[in-house]
mmCIF file of C-alpha atoms in Angstrom:
data_model
loop_
_atom_site.group_PDB
_atom_site.id
_atom_site.type_symbol
_atom_site.label_atom_id
_atom_site.label_comp_id
_atom_site.label_asym_id
_atom_site.label_seq_id
_atom_site.Cartn_x
_atom_site.Cartn_y
_atom_site.Cartn_z
ATOM 1 C CA THR A 1 -1.624 14.214 -132.243
ATOM 2 C CA VAL A 2 0.314 16.852 -130.315
ATOM 3 C CA SER A 3 4.079 16.931 -130.093
ATOM 4 C CA ALA A 4 5.565 19.154 -127.408
ATOM 5 C CA GLY A 5 8.779 19.523 -125.474
ATOM 6 C CA GLY A 6 8.959 20.725 -121.878
ATOM 7 C CA SER A 7 5.745 21.256 -119.945
ATOM 8 C CA VAL A 8 2.212 21.229 -121.332
ATOM 9 C CA THR A 9 -0.751 22.716 -119.496
ATOM 10 C CA ALA A 10 -4.429 22.508 -120.301
ATOM 11 C CA ASN A 11 -7.749 23.613 -118.868
ATOM 12 C CA ALA A 12 -9.047 20.040 -118.906
ATOM 13 C CA PHE A 13 -7.911 16.521 -119.705
ATOM 14 C CA TYR A 14 -10.229 13.830 -121.028
ATOM 15 C CA GLY A 15 -9.907 10.069 -120.908
ATOM 16 C CA ASP A 16 -8.225 7.730 -118.473
ATOM 17 C CA GLY A 17 -4.638 8.466 -119.568
ATOM 18 C CA SER A 18 -4.064 4.878 -120.699
ATOM 19 C CA ASN A 19 -2.448 6.029 -123.961
ATOM 20 C CA LEU A 20 -0.023 8.461 -122.334
ATOM 21 C CA GLU A 21 3.627 7.487 -122.097
ATOM 22 C CA GLY A 22 5.203 7.149 -118.656
ATOM 23 C CA VAL A 23 1.839 6.868 -116.884
ATOM 24 C CA ALA A 24 0.521 3.907 -114.922
ATOM 25 C CA SER A 25 -1.814 1.774 -117.039
ATOM 26 C CA SER A 26 -4.515 2.190 -114.405
ATOM 27 C CA GLY A 27 -4.789 5.919 -115.147
ATOM 28 C CA ILE A 28 -3.049 9.227 -114.647
ATOM 29 C CA GLY A 29 -0.853 9.119 -111.584
ATOM 30 C CA LEU A 30 -2.790 6.315 -109.895
ATOM 31 C CA SER A 31 -0.868 4.004 -107.598
ATOM 32 C CA THR A 32 -2.131 0.812 -106.086
ATOM 33 C CA ARG A 33 -2.311 -0.255 -102.486
ATOM 34 C CA THR A 34 0.253 -2.722 -101.339
ATOM 35 C CA THR A 35 1.026 -4.514 -98.096
ATOM 36 C CA ILE A 36 4.633 -4.881 -97.037
ATOM 37 C CA THR A 37 5.751 -6.984 -94.082
ATOM 38 C CA LYS A 38 8.754 -7.152 -91.792
ATOM 39 C CA LEU A 39 9.487 -10.155 -89.553
ATOM 40 C CA VAL A 40 11.875 -9.759 -86.640
ATOM 41 C CA ASN A 41 12.768 -13.031 -84.923
ATOM 42 C CA GLY A 42 13.350 -13.521 -81.216
ATOM 43 C CA ILE A 43 12.853 -10.066 -79.709
ATOM 44 C CA GLY A 44 13.241 -10.443 -75.934
ATOM 45 C CA ILE A 45 10.744 -9.141 -73.380
ATOM 46 C CA GLY A 46 10.838 -5.332 -73.466
ATOM 47 C CA GLN A 47 13.621 -5.402 -76.053
ATOM 48 C CA THR A 48 13.732 -3.278 -79.214
ATOM 49 C CA SER A 49 14.778 -3.998 -82.790
ATOM 50 C CA ASN A 50 15.745 -1.066 -85.023
ATOM 51 C CA THR A 51 15.388 -2.082 -88.663
ATOM 52 C CA ALA A 52 13.848 -1.064 -91.984
ATOM 53 C CA PHE A 53 11.283 -2.257 -94.478
ATOM 54 C CA THR A 54 13.539 -2.355 -97.558
ATOM 55 C CA ASP A 55 10.596 -2.860 -99.923
ATOM 56 C CA GLY A 56 8.840 0.413 -99.032
ATOM 57 C CA ARG A 57 8.614 3.499 -101.248
ATOM 58 C CA LYS A 58 10.397 6.879 -101.345
ATOM 59 C CA SER A 59 7.130 8.513 -100.291
ATOM 60 C CA TRP A 60 3.865 6.841 -99.349
ATOM 61 C CA MET A 61 0.493 7.149 -97.646
ATOM 62 C CA LEU A 62 0.032 4.850 -94.633
ATOM 63 C CA GLN A 63 -3.451 3.327 -94.329
ATOM 64 C CA LYS A 64 -3.088 0.514 -91.777
ATOM 65 C CA VAL A 65 -0.533 -1.045 -89.460
ATOM 66 C CA GLY A 66 -0.817 -4.694 -88.442
ATOM 67 C CA ILE A 67 1.183 -6.272 -85.607
ATOM 68 C CA SER A 68 1.311 -10.021 -84.924
ATOM 69 C CA SER A 69 2.028 -9.616 -81.186
ATOM 70 C CA ALA A 70 1.887 -7.040 -78.437
ATOM 71 C CA ALA A 71 4.384 -4.371 -79.477
ATOM 72 C CA TRP A 72 5.215 -0.695 -79.833
ATOM 73 C CA VAL A 73 5.948 0.185 -83.469
ATOM 74 C CA VAL A 74 7.368 3.544 -84.546
ATOM 75 C CA LEU A 75 7.989 4.620 -88.170
ATOM 76 C CA TYR A 76 10.686 7.202 -88.985
ATOM 77 C CA THR A 77 11.820 9.394 -91.874
ATOM 78 C CA ASP A 78 15.418 8.186 -91.614
ATOM 79 C CA GLN A 79 17.866 6.182 -89.548
ATOM 80 C CA ALA A 80 19.189 9.294 -87.772
ATOM 81 C CA ALA A 81 15.687 10.100 -86.476
ATOM 82 C CA MET A 82 15.307 6.513 -85.257
ATOM 83 C CA THR A 83 18.650 6.705 -83.416
ATOM 84 C CA ALA A 84 17.803 10.091 -81.858
ATOM 85 C CA ASP A 85 14.450 8.730 -80.596
ATOM 86 C CA ALA A 86 15.948 5.629 -78.947
ATOM 87 C CA SER A 87 15.523 6.704 -75.313
ATOM 88 C CA ARG A 88 11.992 8.182 -75.600
ATOM 89 C CA PRO A 89 9.461 6.148 -73.577
ATOM 90 C CA HIS A 90 6.067 5.314 -75.101
ATOM 91 C CA THR A 91 4.430 7.635 -72.549
ATOM 92 C CA THR A 92 6.133 10.705 -74.064
ATOM 93 C CA ASP A 93 4.974 12.265 -77.331
ATOM 94 C CA PRO A 94 7.683 12.747 -79.947
ATOM 95 C CA THR A 95 8.963 16.278 -80.501
ATOM 96 C CA PRO A 96 7.414 17.895 -83.603
ATOM 97 C CA GLY A 97 9.856 17.738 -86.511
ATOM 98 C CA SER A 98 11.811 14.878 -84.928
ATOM 99 C CA GLY A 99 11.286 12.506 -87.862
ATOM 100 C CA VAL A 100 8.643 10.324 -86.207
ATOM 101 C CA ILE A 101 6.022 9.603 -88.867
ATOM 102 C CA ALA A 102 3.612 7.386 -86.918
ATOM 103 C CA GLU A 103 3.515 5.081 -83.929
ATOM 104 C CA VAL A 104 1.130 2.434 -82.634
ATOM 105 C CA ARG A 105 1.232 0.421 -79.426
ATOM 106 C CA THR A 106 -0.643 -2.512 -77.966
ATOM 107 C CA THR A 107 -0.246 -4.765 -74.947
ATOM 108 C CA THR A 108 -2.839 -7.218 -76.255
ATOM 109 C CA THR A 109 -1.467 -10.630 -77.191
ATOM 110 C CA GLY A 110 -2.245 -11.682 -80.742
ATOM 111 C CA PHE A 111 -2.783 -9.783 -83.966
ATOM 112 C CA SER A 112 -3.790 -6.110 -83.815
ATOM 113 C CA THR A 113 -4.721 -3.792 -86.671
ATOM 114 C CA PHE A 114 -4.522 -0.007 -86.446
ATOM 115 C CA ILE A 115 -6.423 2.007 -89.061
ATOM 116 C CA MET A 116 -4.746 5.339 -89.731
ATOM 117 C CA SER A 117 -7.596 7.791 -90.097
ATOM 118 C CA PRO A 118 -6.872 10.068 -91.779
ATOM 119 C CA GLY A 119 -4.050 8.406 -93.707
ATOM 120 C CA VAL A 120 -0.524 9.427 -92.746
ATOM 121 C CA MET A 121 1.980 10.641 -95.328
ATOM 122 C CA GLY A 122 5.476 9.259 -94.919
ATOM 123 C CA TRP A 123 8.727 9.480 -96.818
ATOM 124 C CA ASN A 124 12.366 8.476 -96.776
ATOM 125 C CA ASN A 125 14.603 11.377 -95.770
ATOM 126 C CA ASP A 126 17.996 9.689 -96.236
ATOM 127 C CA ALA A 127 20.695 11.766 -97.996
ATOM 128 C CA THR A 128 19.883 9.721 -101.100
ATOM 129 C CA PRO A 129 16.176 8.834 -100.848
ATOM 130 C CA SER A 130 15.556 5.101 -100.963
ATOM 131 C CA ASN A 131 12.684 2.659 -100.463
ATOM 132 C CA ASN A 132 13.629 2.130 -96.800
ATOM 133 C CA ILE A 133 10.928 2.726 -94.211
ATOM 134 C CA TRP A 134 12.774 2.918 -90.889
ATOM 135 C CA VAL A 135 11.006 1.183 -88.001
ATOM 136 C CA LYS A 136 11.511 0.512 -84.300
ATOM 137 C CA ILE A 137 9.725 -2.567 -82.906
ATOM 138 C CA THR A 138 9.567 -3.081 -79.131
ATOM 139 C CA ASN A 139 8.246 -6.378 -77.738
ATOM 140 C CA ASN A 140 5.391 -5.881 -75.231
ATOM 141 C CA GLU A 141 4.744 -9.628 -74.806
ATOM 142 C CA THR A 142 5.470 -11.559 -71.595
ATOM 143 C CA SER A 143 8.023 -13.744 -73.418
ATOM 144 C CA ALA A 144 10.429 -13.457 -76.339
ATOM 145 C CA ALA A 145 8.529 -13.234 -79.613
ATOM 146 C CA ASN A 146 8.837 -13.322 -83.370
ATOM 147 C CA ILE A 147 6.997 -10.152 -84.388
ATOM 148 C CA THR A 148 5.645 -9.402 -87.838
ATOM 149 C CA VAL A 149 4.633 -5.857 -88.727
ATOM 150 C CA SER A 150 2.628 -5.155 -91.878
ATOM 151 C CA LEU A 151 2.024 -1.773 -93.475
ATOM 152 C CA ASN A 152 -0.759 -1.047 -95.970
ATOM 153 C CA ILE A 153 0.625 1.790 -98.078
ATOM 154 C CA VAL A 154 -0.031 3.635 -101.331
ATOM 155 C CA GLN A 155 3.009 4.823 -103.289
ATOM 156 C CA LEU A 156 3.156 8.594 -103.794
ATOM 157 C CA GLU A 157 6.544 8.873 -105.550
ATOM 158 C CA ALA A 158 8.333 6.583 -107.982
#
């Protein structure tokens, strides 16, 4: 048994960390994959919905994006970045440092999955970091649509 205050360093650690306090039961610093979804009802042809996944994480690794319909989906660091990017067409790359984390686009009707390879690190950059993942969803269908976007993410920060 070791009792210490402050920081402790070591040349090596042994075991799975299951007996350490404040550590996930699955091991030291391990987080699990999760899928979060956002449904936006009745987006008109070519129309955009600016919204947020409220069940995201403060920081996360993006593995996959799923879209139920033809759409352009853009993920942002914060609401200000989403607002500033409002007039950018899909044919123009975002400016580096603009707060655009990732974007995917399809004109194919039906469900599409985009594998992010390599994974993309994202985070919430609000003045007080929250679990919001800011997202713009533009309908690329030929009629109004209810569009569901799913994100496969791994939590990086509690």
